[in-house]
CSV table of C-alpha atoms and ligand atoms in Angstrom, one decimal:
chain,number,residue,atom,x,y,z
A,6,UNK,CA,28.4,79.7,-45.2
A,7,UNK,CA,28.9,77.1,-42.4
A,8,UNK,CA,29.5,79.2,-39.3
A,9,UNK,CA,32.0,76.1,-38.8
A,10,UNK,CA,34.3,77.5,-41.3
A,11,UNK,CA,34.2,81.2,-40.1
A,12,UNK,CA,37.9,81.4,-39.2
A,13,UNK,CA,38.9,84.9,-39.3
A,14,UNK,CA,36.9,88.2,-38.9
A,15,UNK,CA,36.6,88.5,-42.7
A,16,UNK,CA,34.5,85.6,-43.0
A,17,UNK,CA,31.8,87.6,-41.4
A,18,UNK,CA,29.6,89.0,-43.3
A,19,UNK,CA,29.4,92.5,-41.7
A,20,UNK,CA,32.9,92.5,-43.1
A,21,UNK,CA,32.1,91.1,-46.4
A,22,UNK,CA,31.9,87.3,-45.5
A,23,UNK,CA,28.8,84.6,-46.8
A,24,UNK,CA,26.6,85.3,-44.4
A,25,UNK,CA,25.1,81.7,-42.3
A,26,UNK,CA,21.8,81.8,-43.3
A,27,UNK,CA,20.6,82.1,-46.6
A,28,UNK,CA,16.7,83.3,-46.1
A,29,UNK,CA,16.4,85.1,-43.0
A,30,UNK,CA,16.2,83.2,-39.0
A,31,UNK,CA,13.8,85.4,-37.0
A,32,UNK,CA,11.8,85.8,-34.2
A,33,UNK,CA,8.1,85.7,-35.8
A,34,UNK,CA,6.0,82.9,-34.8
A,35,UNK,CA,4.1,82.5,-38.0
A,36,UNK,CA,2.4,79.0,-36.6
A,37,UNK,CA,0.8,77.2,-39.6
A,38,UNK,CA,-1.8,74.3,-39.7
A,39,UNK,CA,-1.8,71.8,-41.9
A,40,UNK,CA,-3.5,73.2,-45.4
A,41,UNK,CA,-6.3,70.0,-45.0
A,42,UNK,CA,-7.6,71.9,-41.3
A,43,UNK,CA,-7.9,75.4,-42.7
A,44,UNK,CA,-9.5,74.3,-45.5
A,45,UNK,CA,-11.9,72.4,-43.1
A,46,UNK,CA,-13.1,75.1,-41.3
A,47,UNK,CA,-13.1,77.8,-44.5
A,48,UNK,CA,-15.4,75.1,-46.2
A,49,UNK,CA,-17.8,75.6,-43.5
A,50,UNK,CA,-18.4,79.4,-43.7
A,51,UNK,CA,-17.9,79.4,-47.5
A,52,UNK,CA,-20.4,77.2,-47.9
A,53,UNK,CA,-23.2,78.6,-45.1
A,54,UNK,CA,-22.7,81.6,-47.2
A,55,UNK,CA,-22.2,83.2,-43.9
A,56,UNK,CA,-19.1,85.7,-44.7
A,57,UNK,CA,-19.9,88.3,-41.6
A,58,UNK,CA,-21.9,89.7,-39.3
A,59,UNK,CA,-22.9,86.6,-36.7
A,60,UNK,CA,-20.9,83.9,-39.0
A,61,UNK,CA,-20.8,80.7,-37.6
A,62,UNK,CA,-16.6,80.3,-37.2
A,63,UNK,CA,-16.1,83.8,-35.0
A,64,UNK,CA,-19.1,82.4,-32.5
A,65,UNK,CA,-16.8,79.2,-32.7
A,66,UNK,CA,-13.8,80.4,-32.3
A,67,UNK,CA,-15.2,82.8,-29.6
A,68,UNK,CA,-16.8,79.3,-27.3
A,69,UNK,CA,-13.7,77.3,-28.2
A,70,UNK,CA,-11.1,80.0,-26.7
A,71,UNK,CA,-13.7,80.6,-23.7
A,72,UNK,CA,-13.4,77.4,-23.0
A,73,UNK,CA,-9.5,77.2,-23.3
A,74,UNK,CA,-8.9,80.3,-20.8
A,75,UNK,CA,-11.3,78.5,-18.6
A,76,UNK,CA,-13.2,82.5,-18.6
A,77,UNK,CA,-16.6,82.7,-18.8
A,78,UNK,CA,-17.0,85.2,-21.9
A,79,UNK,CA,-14.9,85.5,-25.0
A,80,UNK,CA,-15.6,88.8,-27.8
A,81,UNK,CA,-13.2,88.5,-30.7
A,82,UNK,CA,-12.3,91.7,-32.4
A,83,UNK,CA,-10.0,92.6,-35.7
A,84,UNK,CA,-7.0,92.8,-33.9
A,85,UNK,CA,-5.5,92.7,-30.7
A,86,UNK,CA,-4.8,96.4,-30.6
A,87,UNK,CA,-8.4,97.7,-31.4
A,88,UNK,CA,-9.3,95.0,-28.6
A,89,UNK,CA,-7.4,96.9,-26.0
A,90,UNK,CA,-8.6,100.2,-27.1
A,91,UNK,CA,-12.4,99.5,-26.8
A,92,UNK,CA,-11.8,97.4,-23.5
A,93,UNK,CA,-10.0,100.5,-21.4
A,94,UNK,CA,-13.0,102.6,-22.8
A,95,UNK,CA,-15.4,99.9,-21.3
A,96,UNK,CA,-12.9,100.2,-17.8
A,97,UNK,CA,-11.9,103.8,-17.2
A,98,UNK,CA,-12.6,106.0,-15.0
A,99,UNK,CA,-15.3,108.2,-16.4
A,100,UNK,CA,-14.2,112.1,-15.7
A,101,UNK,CA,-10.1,110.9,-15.0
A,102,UNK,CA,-7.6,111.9,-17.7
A,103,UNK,CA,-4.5,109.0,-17.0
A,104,UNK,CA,-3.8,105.6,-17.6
A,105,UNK,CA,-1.0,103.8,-15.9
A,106,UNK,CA,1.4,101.3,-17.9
A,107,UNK,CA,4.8,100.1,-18.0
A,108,UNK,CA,7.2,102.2,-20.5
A,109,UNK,CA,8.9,98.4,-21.0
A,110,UNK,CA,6.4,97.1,-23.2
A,111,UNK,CA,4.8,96.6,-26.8
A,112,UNK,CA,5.8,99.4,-29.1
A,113,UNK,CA,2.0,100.6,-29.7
A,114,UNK,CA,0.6,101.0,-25.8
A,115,UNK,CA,1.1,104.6,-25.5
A,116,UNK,CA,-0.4,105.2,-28.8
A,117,UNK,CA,-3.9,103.3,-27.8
A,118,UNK,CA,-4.4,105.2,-24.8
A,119,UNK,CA,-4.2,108.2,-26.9
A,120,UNK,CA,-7.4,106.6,-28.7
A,121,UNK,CA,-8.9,106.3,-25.4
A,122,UNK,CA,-8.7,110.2,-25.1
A,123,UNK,CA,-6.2,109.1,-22.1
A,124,UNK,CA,-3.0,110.3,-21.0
A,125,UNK,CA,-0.6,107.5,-20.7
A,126,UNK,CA,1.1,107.9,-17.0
A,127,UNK,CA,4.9,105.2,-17.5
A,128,UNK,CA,5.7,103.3,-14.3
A,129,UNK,CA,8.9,101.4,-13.6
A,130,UNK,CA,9.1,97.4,-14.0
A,131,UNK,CA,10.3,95.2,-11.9
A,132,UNK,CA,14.1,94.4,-12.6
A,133,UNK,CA,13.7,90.7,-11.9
A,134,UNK,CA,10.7,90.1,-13.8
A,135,UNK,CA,10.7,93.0,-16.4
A,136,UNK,CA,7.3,93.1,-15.3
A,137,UNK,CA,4.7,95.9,-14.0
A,138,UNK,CA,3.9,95.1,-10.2
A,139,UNK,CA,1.5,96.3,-7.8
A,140,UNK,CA,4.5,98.4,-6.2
A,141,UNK,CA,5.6,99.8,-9.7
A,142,UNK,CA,2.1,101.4,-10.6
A,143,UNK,CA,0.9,102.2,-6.9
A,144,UNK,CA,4.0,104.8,-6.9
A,145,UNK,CA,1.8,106.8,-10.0
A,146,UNK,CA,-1.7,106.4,-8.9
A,147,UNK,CA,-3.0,110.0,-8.4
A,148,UNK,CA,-6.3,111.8,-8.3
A,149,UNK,CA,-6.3,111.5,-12.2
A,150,UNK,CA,-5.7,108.3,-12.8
A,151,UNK,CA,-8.9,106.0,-14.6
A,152,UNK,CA,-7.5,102.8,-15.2
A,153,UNK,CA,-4.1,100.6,-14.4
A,154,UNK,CA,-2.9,98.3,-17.8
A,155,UNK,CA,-1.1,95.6,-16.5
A,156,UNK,CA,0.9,93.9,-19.1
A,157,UNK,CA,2.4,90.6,-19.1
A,158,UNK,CA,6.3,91.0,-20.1
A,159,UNK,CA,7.1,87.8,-23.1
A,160,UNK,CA,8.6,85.6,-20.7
A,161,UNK,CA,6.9,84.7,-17.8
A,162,UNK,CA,4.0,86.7,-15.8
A,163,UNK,CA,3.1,89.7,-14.0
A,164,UNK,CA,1.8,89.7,-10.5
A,165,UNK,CA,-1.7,89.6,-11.4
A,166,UNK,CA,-2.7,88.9,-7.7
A,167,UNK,CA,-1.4,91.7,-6.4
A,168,UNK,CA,-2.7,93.9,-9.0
A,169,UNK,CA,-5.9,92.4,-8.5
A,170,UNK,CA,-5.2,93.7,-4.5
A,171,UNK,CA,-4.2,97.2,-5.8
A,172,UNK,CA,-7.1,97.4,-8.1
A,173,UNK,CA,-9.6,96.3,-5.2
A,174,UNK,CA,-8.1,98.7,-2.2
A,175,UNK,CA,-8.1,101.8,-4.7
A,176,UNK,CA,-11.4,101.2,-6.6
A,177,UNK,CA,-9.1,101.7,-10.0
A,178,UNK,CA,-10.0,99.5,-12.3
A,179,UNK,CA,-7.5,97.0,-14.0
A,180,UNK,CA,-6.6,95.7,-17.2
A,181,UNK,CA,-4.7,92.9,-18.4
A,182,UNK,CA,-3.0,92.8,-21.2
A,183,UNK,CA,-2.5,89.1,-22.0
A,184,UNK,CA,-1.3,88.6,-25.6
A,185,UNK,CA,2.4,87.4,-24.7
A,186,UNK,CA,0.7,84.7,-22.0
A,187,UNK,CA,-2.0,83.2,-24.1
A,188,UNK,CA,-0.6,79.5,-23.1
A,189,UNK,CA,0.4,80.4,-19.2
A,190,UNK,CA,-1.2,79.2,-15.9
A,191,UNK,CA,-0.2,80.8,-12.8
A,192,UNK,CA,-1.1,79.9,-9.2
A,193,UNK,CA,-4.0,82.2,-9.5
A,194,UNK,CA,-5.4,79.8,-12.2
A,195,UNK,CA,-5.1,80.2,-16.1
A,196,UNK,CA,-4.4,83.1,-17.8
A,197,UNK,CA,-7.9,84.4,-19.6
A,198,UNK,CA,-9.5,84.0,-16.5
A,199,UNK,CA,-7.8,85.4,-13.8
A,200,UNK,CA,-8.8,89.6,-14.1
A,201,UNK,CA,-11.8,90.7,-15.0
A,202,UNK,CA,-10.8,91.8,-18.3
A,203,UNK,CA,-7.5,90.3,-20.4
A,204,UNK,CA,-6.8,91.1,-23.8
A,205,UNK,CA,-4.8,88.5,-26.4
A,206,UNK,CA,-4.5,88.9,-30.1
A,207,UNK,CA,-4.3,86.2,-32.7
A,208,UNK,CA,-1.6,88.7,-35.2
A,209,UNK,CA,0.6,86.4,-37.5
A,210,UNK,CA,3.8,86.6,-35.0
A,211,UNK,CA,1.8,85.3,-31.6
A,212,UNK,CA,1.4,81.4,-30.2
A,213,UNK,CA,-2.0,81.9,-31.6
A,214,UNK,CA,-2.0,82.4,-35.7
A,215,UNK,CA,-5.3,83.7,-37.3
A,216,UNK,CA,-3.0,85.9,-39.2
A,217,UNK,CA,-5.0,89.3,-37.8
A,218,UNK,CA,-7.3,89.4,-34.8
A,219,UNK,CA,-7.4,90.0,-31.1
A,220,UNK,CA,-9.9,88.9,-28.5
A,221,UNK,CA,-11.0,89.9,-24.8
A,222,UNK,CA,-12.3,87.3,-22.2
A,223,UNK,CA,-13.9,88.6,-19.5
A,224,UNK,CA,-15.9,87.3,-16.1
A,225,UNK,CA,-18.1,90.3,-16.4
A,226,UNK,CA,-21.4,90.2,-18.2
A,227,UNK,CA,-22.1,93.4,-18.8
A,228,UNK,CA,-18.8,94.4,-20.1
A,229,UNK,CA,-18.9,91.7,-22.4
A,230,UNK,CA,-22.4,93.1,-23.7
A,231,UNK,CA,-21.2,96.2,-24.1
A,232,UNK,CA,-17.7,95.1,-26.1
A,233,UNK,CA,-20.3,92.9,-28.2
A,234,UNK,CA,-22.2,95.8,-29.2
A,235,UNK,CA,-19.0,98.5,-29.3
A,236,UNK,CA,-17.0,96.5,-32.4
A,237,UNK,CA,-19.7,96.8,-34.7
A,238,UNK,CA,-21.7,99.7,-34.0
A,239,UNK,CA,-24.1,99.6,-37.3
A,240,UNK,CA,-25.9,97.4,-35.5
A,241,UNK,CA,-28.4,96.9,-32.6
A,242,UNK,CA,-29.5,99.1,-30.0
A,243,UNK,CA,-26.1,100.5,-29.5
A,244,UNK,CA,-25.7,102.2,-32.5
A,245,UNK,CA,-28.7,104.6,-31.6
A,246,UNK,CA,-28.3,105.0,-27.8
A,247,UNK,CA,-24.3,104.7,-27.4
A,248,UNK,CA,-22.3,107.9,-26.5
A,249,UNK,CA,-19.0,106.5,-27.7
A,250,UNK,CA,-17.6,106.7,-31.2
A,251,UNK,CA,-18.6,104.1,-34.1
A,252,UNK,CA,-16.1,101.4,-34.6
A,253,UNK,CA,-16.3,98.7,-37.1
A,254,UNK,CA,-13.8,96.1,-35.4
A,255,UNK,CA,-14.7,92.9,-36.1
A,256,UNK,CA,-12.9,89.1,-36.7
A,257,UNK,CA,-13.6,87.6,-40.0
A,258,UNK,CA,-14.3,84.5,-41.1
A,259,UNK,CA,-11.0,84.1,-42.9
A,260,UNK,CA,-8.8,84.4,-39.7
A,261,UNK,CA,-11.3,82.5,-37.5
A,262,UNK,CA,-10.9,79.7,-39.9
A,263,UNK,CA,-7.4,79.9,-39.4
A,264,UNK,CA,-7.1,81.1,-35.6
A,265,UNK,CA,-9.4,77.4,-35.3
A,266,UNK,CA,-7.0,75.4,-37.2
A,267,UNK,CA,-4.4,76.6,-35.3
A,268,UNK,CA,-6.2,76.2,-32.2
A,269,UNK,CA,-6.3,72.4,-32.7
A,270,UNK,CA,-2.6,72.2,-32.9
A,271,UNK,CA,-1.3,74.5,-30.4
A,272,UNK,CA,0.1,71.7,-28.1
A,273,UNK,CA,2.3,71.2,-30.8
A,274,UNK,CA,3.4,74.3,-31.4
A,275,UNK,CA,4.5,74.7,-27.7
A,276,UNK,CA,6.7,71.2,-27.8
A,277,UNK,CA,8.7,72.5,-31.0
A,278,UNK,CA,9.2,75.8,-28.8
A,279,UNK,CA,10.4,74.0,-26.1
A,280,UNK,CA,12.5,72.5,-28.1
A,281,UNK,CA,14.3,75.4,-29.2
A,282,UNK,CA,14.3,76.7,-25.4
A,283,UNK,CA,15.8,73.6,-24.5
A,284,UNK,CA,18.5,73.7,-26.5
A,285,UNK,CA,19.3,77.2,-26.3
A,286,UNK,CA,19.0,76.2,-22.2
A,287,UNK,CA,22.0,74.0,-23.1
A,288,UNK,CA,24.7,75.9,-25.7
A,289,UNK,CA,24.0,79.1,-24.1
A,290,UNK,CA,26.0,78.6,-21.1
A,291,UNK,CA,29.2,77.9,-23.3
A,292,UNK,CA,29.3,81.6,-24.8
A,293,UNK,CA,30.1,84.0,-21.8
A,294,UNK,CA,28.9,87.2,-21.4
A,295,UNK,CA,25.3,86.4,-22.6
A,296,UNK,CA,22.4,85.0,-19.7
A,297,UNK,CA,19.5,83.7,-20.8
A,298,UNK,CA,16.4,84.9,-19.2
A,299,UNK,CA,14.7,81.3,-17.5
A,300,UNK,CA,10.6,80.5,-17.8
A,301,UNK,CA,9.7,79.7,-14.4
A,302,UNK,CA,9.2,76.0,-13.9
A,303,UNK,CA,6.1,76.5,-11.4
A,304,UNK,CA,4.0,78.2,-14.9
A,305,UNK,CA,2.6,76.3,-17.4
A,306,UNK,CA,4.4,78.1,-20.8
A,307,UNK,CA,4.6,78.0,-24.4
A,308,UNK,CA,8.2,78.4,-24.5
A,309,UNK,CA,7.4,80.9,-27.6
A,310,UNK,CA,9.7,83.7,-27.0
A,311,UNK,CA,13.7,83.4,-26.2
A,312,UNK,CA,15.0,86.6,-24.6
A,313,UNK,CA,18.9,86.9,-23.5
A,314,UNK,CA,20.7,89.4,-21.4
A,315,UNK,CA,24.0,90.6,-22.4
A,316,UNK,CA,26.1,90.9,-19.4
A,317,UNK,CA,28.5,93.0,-17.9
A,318,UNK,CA,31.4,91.2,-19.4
A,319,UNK,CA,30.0,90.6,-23.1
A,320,UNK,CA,32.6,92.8,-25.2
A,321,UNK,CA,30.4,94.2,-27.5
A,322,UNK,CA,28.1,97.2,-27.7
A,323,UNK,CA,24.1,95.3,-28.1
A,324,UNK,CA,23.6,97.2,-31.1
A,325,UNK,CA,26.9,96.1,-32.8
A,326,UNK,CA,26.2,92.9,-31.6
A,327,UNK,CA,22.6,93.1,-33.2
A,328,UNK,CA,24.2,94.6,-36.9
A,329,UNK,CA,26.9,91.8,-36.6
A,330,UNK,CA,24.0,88.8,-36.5
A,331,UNK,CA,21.6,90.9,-39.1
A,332,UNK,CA,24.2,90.6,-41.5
A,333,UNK,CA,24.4,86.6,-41.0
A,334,UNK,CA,20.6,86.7,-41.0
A,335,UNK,CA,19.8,86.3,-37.7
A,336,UNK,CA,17.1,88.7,-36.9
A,337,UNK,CA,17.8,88.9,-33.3
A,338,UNK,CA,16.0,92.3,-32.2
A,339,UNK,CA,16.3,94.6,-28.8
A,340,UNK,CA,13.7,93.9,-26.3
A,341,UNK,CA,11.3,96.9,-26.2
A,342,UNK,CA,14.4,99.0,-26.7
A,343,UNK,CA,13.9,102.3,-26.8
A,344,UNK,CA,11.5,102.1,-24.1
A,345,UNK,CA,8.1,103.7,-24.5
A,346,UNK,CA,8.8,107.1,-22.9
A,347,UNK,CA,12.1,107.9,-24.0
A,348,UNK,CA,10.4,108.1,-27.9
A,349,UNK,CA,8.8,111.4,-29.2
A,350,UNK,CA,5.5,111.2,-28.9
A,351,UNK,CA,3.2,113.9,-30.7
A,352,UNK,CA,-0.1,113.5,-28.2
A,353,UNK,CA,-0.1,114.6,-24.5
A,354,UNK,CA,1.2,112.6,-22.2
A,355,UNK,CA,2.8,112.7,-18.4
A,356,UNK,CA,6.4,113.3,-18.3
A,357,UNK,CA,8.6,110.3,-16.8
A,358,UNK,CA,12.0,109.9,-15.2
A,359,UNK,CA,12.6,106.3,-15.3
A,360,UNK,CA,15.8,105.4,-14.4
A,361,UNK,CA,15.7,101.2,-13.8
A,362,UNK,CA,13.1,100.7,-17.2
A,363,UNK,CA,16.5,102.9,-19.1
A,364,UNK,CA,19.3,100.4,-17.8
A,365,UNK,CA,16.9,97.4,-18.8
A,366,UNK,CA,16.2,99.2,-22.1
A,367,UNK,CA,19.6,98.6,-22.9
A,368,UNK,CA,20.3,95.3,-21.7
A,369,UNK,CA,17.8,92.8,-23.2
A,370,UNK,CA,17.7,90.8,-26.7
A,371,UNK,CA,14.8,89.1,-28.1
A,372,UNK,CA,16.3,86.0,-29.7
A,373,UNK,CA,15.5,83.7,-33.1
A,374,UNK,CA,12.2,81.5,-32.2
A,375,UNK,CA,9.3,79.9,-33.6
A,376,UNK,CA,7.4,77.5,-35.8
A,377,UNK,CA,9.8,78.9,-38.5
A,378,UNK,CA,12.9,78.2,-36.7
A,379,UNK,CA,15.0,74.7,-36.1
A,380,UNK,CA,17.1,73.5,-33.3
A,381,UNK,CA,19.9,73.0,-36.0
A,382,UNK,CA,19.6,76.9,-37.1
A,383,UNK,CA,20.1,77.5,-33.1
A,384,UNK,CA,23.2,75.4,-33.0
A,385,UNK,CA,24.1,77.5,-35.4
A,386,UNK,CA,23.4,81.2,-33.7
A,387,UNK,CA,24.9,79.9,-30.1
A,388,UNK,CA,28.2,78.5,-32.6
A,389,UNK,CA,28.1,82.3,-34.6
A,390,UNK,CA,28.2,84.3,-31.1
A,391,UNK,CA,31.0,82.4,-30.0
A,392,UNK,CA,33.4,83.4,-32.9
A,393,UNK,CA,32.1,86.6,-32.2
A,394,UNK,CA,33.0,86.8,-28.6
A,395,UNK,CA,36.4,85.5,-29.1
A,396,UNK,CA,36.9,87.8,-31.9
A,397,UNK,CA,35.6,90.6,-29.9
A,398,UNK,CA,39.1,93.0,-30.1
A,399,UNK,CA,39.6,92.9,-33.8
A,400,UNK,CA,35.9,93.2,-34.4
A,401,UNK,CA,35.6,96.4,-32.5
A,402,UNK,CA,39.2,98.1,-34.3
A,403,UNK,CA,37.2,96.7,-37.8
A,404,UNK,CA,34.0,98.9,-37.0
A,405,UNK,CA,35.4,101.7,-35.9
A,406,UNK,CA,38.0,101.8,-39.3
A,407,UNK,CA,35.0,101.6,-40.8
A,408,UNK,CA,33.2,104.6,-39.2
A,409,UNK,CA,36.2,106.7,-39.6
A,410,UNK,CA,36.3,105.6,-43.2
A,411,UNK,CA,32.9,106.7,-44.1
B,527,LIG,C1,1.2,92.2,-30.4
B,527,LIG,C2,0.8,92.8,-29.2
B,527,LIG,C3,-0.3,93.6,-29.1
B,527,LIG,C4,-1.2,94.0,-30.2
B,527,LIG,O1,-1.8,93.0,-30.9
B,527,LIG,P1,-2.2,93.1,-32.5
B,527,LIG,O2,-3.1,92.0,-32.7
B,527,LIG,O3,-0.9,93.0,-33.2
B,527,LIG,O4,-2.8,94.5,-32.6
B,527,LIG,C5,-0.7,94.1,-27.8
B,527,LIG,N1,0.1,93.9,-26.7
B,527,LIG,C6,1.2,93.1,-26.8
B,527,LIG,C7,2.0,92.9,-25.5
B,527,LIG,C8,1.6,92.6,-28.0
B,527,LIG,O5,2.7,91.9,-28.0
């Protein structure tokens, strides 16, 4: 149904209405090539007969983003996750049991310290740049603490710089997690090649697309060495002198072939995202209540991700807000919401009061983006939560007649 032609509650489809969309508007990135350019690169591997182990598109792949991130070393790995995992066993601390991170952050962070054999320690985030900082994780650094993750938050940077400082004056060493500012440049330079270690993946839903995959670059040659030789331990030297656990973690062919394909087209990718930034930059302002959270101008960015704050005066509850667009088809989702230390969490771990990363938790909604998405369909979201704000009273006596009647 148009959302032009919504008139009365009703016609939402919470409350039994058409809902806008027919197939669902998300916030996946799902970047594609053209069909031609992946079959390109898959004819080369397919016909070396080269399907693993040293294969000619991963060593591609592997110079080509080196050379993007302007870093001088580049190991590709099956997935961003297991990418992280090995690279804080390269960093830590040997004999320390924590790691420091942000609780505001990717759903899976506490979990891969945990493969570590680490502790995760939660620090507070900035509140203006949802972002770890050098004062955030100084505040936790302790006797036991191996290594600091500093993660960049999806819109915008961290303060790499003066984590670099922390990392320097403490002797801890740091880690970057990089995967939501693959495109960025700060003033320290590009992103890639600004810590001595930054992780990215290539999953289906990043700028990047090789469908699976993950990557570290790194200025440091012997860590790069030893990440070579850790993701596929059945081989070399390593797999008879190392003390660490086997690991078969390697990039395939497949999702090289695709990672290069969509390599060529990135710049494109990033103008349709801008796009849709632009325009929500424009219709946003016409729905109070809801603030839209700004990409700094002085960055280079790939405008990939669109996150929104609902304000003090937006009538609705977020997560009546979030069922109302679900049932239009708008997967709108909360931003790392619960955050990561307020969830159960069955290995050992340090206790955290964090009362700023709570507020923020509650605040924050990742909006529809992406090569998927149009600046039409966004029209169309910015028009829906509208209605929804001026319908705000009846909407709320609706819901709870509803709760009372189930
Ligand atoms: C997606 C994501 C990861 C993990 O990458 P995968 O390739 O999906 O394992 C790590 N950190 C952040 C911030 C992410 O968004």
């Amino acid at each position: 149904m148009n959302v032009n032609d919504k008139v009365t509650v009703n016609d939402l489809a919470l409350f039994g209405g058409q809902p806008v969309f027919e197939s669902p508007v998300g916030t996946s990135g799902l970047a594609r090539p053209s069909f031609d350019r992946f079959l390109v690169y898959s004819q080369q591997f397919f016909s070396a007969r080269r399907d693993s182990n040293g294969s000619p598109l991963v060593r591609e792949l592997e110079a080509r983003l080196a050379a993007f991130h302007q870093a001088e070393h580049c190991i590709t790995f099956c997935s961003g996750f297991w990418a992280l995992v090995l690279a804080v066993n390269c960093l830590k601390l040997p004999g320390r049991s924590e790691v420091i991170m942000p609780s505001l952050t990717y759903r899976r962070m506490a979990d891969l310290a945990a493969w570590a054999e680490l502790k995760p320690r939660f620090c507070e985030v900035e509140p203006s740049t949802l972002a770890i900082s050098a004062r955030t994780a100084e505040g936790c650094i302790s006797e036991e603490t191996a290594l600091i993750i500093g993660v960049h938050p999806i819109i915008n940077c961290c303060d790499v710089e003066g984590l670099n400082q922390l990392s320097s004056r403490t002797g801890i060493p740091l880690l970057i997690d990089a995967v939501e500012s693959v495109f960025e440049t700060t003033s320290e330079g590009r992103v890639g090649s600004i810590a001595r270690v930054e992780v990215f993946s290539l999953h289906a839903s990043k700028l990047l697309n090789g469908a699976e995959g993950g990557y570290v670059t790194t200025s440091d040659p012997e860590i790069a060495q030893r990440l070579f030789e850790l993701r596929n331990l059945s081989l070399g030297v390593a797999s008879r002198t190392s003390q660490t656990f086997g690991l078969d973690a390697e990039l395939n062919e497949m999702h090289a072939a695709l990672a290069l394909a969509n390599l060529d087209n990135i710049d494109c990718f990033v103008a349709h995202n801008r796009e849709i930034y632009a325009t929500y930059q424009m219709h946003l302002p016409s729905v109070a209540g809801i603030r839209l959270v700004e990409f700094d101008n002085s960055l280079r960015s790939s405008f990939k991700n669109v996150v929104v704050e609902l304000l003090d005066d937006w009538p609705l509850p977020r997560d009546m807000t979030l069922r109302l667009l679900e049932a239009e088809r708008i997967l709108a989702r909360a931003y790392y919401s619960p955050a990561l230390h307020q969830k159960p969490m069955r290995y050992p771990h340090v206790p955290a009061n964090l009362p700023v990363t709570e507020l923020l938790a509650e605040r924050f909604v990742l909006m529809p983006s992406g090569f998927m998405v149009s600046t039409i369909q966004i029209l169309a979201v910015i028009r829906l939560l509208q209605f929804i704000r001026s319908h705000a009273s009846t909407i709320i006596d609706r819901i709870d007649a509803m709760a009372m009647n189930s």
